[in-house]
Tab-separated table of C-alpha atoms in Angstrom:
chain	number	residue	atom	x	y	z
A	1	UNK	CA	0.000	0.000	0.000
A	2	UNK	CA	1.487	3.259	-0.987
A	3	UNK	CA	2.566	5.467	2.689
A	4	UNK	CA	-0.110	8.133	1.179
A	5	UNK	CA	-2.909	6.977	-1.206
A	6	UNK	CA	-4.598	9.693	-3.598
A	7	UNK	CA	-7.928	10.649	-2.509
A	8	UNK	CA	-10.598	9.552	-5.160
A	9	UNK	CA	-14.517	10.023	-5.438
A	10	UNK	CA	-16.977	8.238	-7.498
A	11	UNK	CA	-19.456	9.790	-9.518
A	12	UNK	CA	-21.775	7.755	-11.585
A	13	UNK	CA	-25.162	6.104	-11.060
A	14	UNK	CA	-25.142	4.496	-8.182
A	15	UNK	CA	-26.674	1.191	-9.305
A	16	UNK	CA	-23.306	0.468	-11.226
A	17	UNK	CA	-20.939	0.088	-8.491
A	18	UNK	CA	-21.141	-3.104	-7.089
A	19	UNK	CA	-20.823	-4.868	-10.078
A	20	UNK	CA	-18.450	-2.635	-11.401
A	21	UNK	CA	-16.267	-3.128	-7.674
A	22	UNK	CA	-17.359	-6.567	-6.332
A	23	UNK	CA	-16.086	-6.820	-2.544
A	24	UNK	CA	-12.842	-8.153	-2.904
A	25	UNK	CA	-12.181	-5.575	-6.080
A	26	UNK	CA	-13.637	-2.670	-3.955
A	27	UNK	CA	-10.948	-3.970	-1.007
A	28	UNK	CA	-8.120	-3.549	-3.795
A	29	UNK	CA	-9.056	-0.304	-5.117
A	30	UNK	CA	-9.519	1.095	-1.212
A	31	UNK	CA	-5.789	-0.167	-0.976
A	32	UNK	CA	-4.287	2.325	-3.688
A	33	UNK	CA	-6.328	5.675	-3.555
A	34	UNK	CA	-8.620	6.808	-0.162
A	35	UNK	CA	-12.485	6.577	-1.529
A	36	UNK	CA	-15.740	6.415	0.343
A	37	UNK	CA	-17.707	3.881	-1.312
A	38	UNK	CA	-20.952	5.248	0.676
A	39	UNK	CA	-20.254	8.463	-1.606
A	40	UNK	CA	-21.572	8.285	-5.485
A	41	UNK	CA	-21.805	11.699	-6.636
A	42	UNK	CA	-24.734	12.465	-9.083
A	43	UNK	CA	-24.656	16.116	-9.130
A	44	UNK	CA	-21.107	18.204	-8.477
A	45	UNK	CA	-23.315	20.749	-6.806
A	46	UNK	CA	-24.941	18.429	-4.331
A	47	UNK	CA	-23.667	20.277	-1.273
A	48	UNK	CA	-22.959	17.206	0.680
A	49	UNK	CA	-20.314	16.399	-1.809
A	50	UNK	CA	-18.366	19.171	-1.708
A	51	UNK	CA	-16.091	18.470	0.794
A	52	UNK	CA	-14.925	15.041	-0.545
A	53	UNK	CA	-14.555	16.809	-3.827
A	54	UNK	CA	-12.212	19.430	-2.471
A	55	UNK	CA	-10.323	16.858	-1.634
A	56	UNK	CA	-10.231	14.718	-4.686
A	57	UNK	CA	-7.325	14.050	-6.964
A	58	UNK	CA	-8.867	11.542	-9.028
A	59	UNK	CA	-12.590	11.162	-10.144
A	60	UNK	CA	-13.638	7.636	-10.884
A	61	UNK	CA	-16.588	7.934	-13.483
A	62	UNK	CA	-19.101	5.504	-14.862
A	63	UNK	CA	-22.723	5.761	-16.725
A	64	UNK	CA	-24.820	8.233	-15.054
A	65	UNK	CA	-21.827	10.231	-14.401
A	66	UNK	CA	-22.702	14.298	-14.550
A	67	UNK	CA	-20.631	15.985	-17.032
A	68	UNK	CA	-17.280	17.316	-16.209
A	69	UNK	CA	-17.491	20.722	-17.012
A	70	UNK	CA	-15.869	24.278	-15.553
A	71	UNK	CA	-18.540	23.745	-12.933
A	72	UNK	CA	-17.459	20.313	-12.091
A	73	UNK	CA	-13.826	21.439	-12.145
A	74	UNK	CA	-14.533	24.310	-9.421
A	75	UNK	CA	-15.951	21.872	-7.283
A	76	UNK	CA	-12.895	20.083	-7.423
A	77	UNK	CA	-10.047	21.815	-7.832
A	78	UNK	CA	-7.188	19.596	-6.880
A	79	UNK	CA	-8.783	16.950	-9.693
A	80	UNK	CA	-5.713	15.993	-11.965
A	81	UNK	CA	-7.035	12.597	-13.493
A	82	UNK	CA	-10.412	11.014	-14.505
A	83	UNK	CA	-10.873	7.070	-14.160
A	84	UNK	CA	-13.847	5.814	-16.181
A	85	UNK	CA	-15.028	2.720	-15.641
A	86	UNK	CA	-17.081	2.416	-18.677
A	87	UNK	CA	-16.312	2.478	-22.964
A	88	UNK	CA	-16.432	6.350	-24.456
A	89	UNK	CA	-15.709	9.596	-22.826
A	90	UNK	CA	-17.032	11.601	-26.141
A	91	UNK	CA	-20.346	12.799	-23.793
A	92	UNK	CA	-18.493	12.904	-20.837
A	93	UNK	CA	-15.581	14.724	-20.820
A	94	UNK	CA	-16.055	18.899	-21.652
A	95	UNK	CA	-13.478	20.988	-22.980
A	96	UNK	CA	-12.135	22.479	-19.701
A	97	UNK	CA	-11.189	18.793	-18.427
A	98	UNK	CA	-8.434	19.658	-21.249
A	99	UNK	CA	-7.546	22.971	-20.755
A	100	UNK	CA	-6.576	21.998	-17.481
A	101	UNK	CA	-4.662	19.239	-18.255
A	102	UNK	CA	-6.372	16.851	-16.385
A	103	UNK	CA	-5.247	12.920	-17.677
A	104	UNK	CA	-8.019	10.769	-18.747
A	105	UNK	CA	-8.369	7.122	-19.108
A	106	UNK	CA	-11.253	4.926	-20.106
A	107	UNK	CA	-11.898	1.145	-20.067
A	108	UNK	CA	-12.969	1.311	-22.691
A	109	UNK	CA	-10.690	-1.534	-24.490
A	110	UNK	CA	-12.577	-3.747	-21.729
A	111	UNK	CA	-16.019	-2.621	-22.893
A	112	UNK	CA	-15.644	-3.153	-26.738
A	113	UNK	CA	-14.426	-7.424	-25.963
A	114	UNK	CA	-18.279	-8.163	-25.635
A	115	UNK	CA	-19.572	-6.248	-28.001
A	116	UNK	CA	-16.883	-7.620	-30.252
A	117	UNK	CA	-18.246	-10.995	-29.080
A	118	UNK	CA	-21.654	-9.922	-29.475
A	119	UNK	CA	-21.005	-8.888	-32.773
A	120	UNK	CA	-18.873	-12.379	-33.568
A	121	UNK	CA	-21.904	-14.019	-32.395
A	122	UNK	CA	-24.301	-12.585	-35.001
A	123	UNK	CA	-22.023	-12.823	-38.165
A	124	UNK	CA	-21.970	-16.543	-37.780
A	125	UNK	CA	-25.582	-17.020	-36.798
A	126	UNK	CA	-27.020	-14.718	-39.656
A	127	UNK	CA	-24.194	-16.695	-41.895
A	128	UNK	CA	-26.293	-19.771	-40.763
A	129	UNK	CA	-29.584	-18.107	-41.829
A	130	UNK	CA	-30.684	-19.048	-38.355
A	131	UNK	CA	-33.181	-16.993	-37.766
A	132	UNK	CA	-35.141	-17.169	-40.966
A	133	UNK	CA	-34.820	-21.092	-40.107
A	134	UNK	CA	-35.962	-20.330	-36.542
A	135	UNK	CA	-39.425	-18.513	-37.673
A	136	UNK	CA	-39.694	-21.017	-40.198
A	137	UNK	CA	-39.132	-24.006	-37.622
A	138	UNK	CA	-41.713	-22.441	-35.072
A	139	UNK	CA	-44.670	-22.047	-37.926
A	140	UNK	CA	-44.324	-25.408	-39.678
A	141	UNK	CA	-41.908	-27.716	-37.305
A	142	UNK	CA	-40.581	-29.327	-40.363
A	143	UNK	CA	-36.852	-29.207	-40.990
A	144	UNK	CA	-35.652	-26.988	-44.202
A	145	UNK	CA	-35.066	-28.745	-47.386
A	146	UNK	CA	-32.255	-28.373	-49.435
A	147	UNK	CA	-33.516	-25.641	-51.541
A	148	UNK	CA	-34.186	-23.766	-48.473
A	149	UNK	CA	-30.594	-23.750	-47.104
A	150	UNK	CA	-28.622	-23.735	-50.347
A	151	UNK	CA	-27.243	-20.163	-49.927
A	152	UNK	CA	-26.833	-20.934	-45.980
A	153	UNK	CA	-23.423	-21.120	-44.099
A	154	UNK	CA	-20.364	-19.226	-43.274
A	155	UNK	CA	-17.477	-20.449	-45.870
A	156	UNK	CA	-16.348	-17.335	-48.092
A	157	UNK	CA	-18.443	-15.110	-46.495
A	158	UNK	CA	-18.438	-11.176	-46.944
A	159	UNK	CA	-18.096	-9.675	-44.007
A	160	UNK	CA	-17.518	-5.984	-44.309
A	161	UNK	CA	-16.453	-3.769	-41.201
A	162	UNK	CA	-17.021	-0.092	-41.148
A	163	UNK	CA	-14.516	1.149	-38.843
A	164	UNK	CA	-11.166	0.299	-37.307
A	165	UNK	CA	-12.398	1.705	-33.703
A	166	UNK	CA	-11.322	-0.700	-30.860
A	167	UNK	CA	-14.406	-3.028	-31.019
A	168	UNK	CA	-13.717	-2.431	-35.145
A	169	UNK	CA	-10.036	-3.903	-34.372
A	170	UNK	CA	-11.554	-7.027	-32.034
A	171	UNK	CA	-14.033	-7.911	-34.183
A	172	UNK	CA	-11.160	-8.450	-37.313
A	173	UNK	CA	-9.148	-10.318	-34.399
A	174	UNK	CA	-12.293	-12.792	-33.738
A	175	UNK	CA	-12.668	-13.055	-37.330
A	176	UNK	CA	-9.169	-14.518	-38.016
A	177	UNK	CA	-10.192	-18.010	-37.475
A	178	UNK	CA	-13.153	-18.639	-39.756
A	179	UNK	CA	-13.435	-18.697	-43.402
A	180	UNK	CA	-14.485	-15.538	-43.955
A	181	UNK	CA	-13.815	-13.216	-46.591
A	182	UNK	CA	-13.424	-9.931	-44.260
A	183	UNK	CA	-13.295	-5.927	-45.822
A	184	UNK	CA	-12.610	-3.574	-43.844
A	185	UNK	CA	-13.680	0.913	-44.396
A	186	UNK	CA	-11.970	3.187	-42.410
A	187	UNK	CA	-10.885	6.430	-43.948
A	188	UNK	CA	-7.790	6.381	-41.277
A	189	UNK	CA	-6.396	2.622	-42.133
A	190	UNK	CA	-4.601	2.039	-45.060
A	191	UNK	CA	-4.436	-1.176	-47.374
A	192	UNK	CA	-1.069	-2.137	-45.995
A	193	UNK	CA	-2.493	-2.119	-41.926
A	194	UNK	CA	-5.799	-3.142	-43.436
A	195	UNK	CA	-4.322	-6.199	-44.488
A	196	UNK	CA	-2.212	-6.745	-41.328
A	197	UNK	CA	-5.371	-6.560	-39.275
A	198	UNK	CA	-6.675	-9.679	-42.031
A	199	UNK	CA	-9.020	-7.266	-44.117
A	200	UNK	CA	-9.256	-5.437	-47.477
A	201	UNK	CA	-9.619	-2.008	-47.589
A	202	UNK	CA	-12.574	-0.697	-49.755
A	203	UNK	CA	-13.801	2.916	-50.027
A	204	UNK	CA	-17.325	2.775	-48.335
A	205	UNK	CA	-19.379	2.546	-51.279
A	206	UNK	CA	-17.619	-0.718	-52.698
A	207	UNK	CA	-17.329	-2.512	-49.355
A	208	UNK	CA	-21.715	-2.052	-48.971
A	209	UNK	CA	-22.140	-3.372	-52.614
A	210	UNK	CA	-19.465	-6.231	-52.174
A	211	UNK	CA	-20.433	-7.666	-48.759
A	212	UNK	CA	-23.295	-10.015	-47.522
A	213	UNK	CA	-23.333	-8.835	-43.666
A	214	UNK	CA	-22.395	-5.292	-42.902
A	215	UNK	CA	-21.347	-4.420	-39.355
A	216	UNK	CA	-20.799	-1.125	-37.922
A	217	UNK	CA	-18.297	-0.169	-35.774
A	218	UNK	CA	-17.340	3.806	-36.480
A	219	UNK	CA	-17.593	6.651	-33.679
A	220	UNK	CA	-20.424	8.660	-33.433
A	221	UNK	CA	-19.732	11.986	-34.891
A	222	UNK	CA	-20.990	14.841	-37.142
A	223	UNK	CA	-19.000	13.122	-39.930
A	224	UNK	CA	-20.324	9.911	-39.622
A	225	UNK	CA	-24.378	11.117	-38.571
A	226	UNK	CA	-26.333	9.199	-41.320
A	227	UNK	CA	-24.024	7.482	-42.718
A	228	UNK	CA	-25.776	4.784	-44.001
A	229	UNK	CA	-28.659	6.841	-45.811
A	230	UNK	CA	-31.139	5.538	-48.337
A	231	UNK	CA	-28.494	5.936	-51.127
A	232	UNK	CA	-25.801	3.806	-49.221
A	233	UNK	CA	-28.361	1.367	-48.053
A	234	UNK	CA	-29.694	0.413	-51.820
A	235	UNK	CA	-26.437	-0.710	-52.419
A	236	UNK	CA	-26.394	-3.911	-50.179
A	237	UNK	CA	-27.551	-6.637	-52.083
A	238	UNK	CA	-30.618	-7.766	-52.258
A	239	UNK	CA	-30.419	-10.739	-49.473
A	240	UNK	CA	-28.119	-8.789	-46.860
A	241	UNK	CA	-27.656	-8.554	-43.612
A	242	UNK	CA	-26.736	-5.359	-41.178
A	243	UNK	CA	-25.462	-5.194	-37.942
A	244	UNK	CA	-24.984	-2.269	-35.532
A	245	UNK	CA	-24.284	-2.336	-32.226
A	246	UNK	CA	-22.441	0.825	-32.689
A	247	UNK	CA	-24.929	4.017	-32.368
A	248	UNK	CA	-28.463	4.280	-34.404
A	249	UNK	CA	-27.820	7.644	-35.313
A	250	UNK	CA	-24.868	6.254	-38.037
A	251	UNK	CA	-28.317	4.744	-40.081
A	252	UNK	CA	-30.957	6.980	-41.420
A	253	UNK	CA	-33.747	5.103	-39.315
A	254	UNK	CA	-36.506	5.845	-42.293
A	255	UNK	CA	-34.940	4.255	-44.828
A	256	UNK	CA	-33.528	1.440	-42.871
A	257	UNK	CA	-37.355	0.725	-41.941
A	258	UNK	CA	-38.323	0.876	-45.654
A	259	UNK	CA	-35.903	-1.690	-46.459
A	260	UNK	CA	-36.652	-4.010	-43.394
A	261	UNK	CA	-40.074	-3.667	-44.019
A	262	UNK	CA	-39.997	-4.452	-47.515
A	263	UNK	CA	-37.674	-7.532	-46.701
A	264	UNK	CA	-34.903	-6.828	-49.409
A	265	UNK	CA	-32.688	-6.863	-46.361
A	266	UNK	CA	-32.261	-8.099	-42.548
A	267	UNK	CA	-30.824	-6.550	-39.805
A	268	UNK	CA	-29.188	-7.330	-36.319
A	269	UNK	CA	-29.610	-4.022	-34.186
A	270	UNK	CA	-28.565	-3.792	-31.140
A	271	UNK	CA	-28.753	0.414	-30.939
A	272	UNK	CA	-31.680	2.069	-32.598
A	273	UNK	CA	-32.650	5.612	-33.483
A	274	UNK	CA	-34.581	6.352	-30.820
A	275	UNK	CA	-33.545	4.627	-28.344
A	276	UNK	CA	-35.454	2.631	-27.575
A	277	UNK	CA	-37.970	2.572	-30.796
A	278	UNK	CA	-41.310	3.850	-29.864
A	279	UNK	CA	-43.796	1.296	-29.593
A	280	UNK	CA	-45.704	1.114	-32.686
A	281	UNK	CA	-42.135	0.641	-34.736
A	282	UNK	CA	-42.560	-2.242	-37.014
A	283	UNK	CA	-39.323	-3.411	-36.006
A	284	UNK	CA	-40.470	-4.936	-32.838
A	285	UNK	CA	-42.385	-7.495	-34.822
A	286	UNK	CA	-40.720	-8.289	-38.462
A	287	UNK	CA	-39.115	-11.974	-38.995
A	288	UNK	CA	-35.996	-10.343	-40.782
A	289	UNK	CA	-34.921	-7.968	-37.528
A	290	UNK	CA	-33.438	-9.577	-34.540
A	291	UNK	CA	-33.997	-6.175	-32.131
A	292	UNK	CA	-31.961	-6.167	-28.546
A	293	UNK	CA	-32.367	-3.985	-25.956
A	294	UNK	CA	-28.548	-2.352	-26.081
A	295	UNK	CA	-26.714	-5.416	-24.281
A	296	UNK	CA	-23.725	-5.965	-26.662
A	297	UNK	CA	-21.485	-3.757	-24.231
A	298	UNK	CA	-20.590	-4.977	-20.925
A	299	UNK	CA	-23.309	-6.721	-18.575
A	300	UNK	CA	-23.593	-8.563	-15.441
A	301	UNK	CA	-20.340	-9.924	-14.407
A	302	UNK	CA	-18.674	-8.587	-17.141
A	303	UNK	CA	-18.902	-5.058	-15.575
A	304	UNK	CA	-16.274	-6.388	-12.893
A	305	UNK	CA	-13.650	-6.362	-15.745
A	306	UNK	CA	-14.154	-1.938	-16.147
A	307	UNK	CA	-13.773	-1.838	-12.401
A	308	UNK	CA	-10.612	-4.434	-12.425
A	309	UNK	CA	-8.925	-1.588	-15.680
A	310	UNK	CA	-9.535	1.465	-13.342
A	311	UNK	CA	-8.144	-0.644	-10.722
A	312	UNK	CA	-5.264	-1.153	-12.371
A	313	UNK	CA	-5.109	2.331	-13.599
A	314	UNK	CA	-5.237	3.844	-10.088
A	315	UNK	CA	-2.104	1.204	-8.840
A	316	UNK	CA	-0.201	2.557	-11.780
A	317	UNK	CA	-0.750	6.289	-10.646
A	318	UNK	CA	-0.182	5.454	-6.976
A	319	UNK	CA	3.090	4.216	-7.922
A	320	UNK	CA	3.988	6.974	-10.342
A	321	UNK	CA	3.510	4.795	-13.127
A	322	UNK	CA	2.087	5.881	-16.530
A	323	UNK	CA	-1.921	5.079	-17.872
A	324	UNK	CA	-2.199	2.604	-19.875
A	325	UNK	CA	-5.584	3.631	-21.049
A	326	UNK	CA	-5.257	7.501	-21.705
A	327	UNK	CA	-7.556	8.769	-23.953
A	328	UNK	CA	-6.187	12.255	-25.742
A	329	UNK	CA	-8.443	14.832	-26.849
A	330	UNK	CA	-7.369	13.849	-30.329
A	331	UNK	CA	-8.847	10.157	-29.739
A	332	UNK	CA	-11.899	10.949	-29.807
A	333	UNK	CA	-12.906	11.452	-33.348
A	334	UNK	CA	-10.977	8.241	-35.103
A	335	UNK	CA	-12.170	6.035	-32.595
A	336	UNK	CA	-15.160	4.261	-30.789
């Protein structure tokens, strides 16, 4: 234990902690930085925070975390580094955090392994056709005949990935073992790193008209808002399948329903635009979408493994170490 730990204070939604810091990871953190787990700060004015933030040196962050702003920073002066226990820091982090200098690191390399998985998952059942077989199963409880599963199965497979982000990168490590045929869009990756990650790089355009399941797996930004508009959507062939468990707002959501509903193409969507879909969405009921309620990123016990990166973050500061999971300011519009 260090002779004098950094004092730390957690701000986040309160529900998250205990599976983000089971007991005996709570014990570990509370051995490298002083922190009051009875303390979750929801609002940097709430008065009975104020002391503990006047204190803190290091903010440990999660969802439901207030936004660190100039206000957030007067509240706590001292604060020189920002822990979050949870993927992107895009909505979290202001411009002042910064300005001041203040390190940040996210867990977010711990957050994208499921939805990587998630994602892995998906490509090989849709490659299966199993849930057109599935509907087809429950209304007639025959088995398919040949005809019916004669453009079925995963061998030379187009899979094309639209963006190189960190759950972008996992997914084309996942990929490696199966015959797959993987592309790859990312306007920062070249063909020579495209290729070392085991994909082709295609301008956008080609890689939609060339692959049979499209996954996305780019950032959320003004560049990338709509991406996937009626134009880019018409050119997946007839037959194809999309998957996004990256952010709805990357698909125009109109035309995406047009094409669901007409049933030119499927779709595995894990994020929506809204979120979630209002109730009379014909999403909720078509054979061809397979609609989850935002679970590809980290759940259940797989939260412990945020709390275990932060935890490891925090020993590295008390020992006047370096993060290994700083995000810069620059990060944040290459990557997701």
């Amino acid at each position: 234990m260090p002779a004098t730990r950094p004092t730390a204070v957690f701000a986040m939604d309160p529900v998250h902690l205990p599976r983000l810091f089971p007991p005996q990871l709570m014990t570990r953190l509370r051995q490298t930085v002083a922190v009051d787990p009875a303390l979750v700060v929801r609002d940097f004015a709430d008065p009975a925070a104020a002391p503990a933030l006047a204190d803190a040196e290091i903010l440990i962050t999660g969802w439901g975390s207030p936004h660190l702003d100039h206000r957030a920073l007067a509240a706590a002066p001292g604060l020189r580094t920002v822990l979050h226990a949870a993927g992107s820091v895009r909505s979290l982090v202001g411009q002042d955090v910064w300005a001041h200098g203040i390190t940040v690191s996210s867990a977010v390399t711990g957050n994208a392994l499921p939805v990587a998985e998630y994602t892995l998952a998906m490509i090989l059942l849709t490659g299966k056709d199993a849930f057109t077989h599935r509907e087809r199963f429950r209304a007639g409880h025959t088995h398919p005949t040949p005809a019916e599963t004669a453009h079925t199965g995963n061998v030379g497979r187009r899979v094309g990935v639209i963006g190189a982000s960190r759950v972008g990168r996992r997914l084309l490590e996942l990929l490696r073992p199966f015959d797959l045929t993987v592309l790859l869009h990312d306007p920062y990756v070249g063909a020579s790193e495209a290729a070392s990650l085991g994909a082709e790089s295609l301008p956008l355009n080609q890689l939609l008209a060339h692959s049979d399941i499209v996954t996305l797996h780019a950032p959320d930004i003004p560049e990338t808002h709509r991406m996937l508009d009626a134009g880019r959507l018409a050119l997946i062939r007839d037959g194809g399948v999309l998957i996004n468990t990256s952010r709805g707002a990357l698909i125009d959501p109109g035309a995406l329903t047009e094409e669901l509903v007409s049933g030119r193409l499927s779709a595995v969507l894990d994020v929506t635009e809204p979120e979630p879909l209002p109730a009379h969405s014909p999403l909720y009921d078509l054979p061809n979408v397979f609609l989850t309620p935002h679970i590809a990123g980290s759940l259940g016990n797989e939260l412990q493994r945020l709390g275990l990166i932060v935890t490891e973050e925090a020993e590295r500061l008390a020992s006047g170490g370096t993060l290994a999971h700083e995000v810069r300011v620059g990060d944040l519009g290459r990557v997701a």
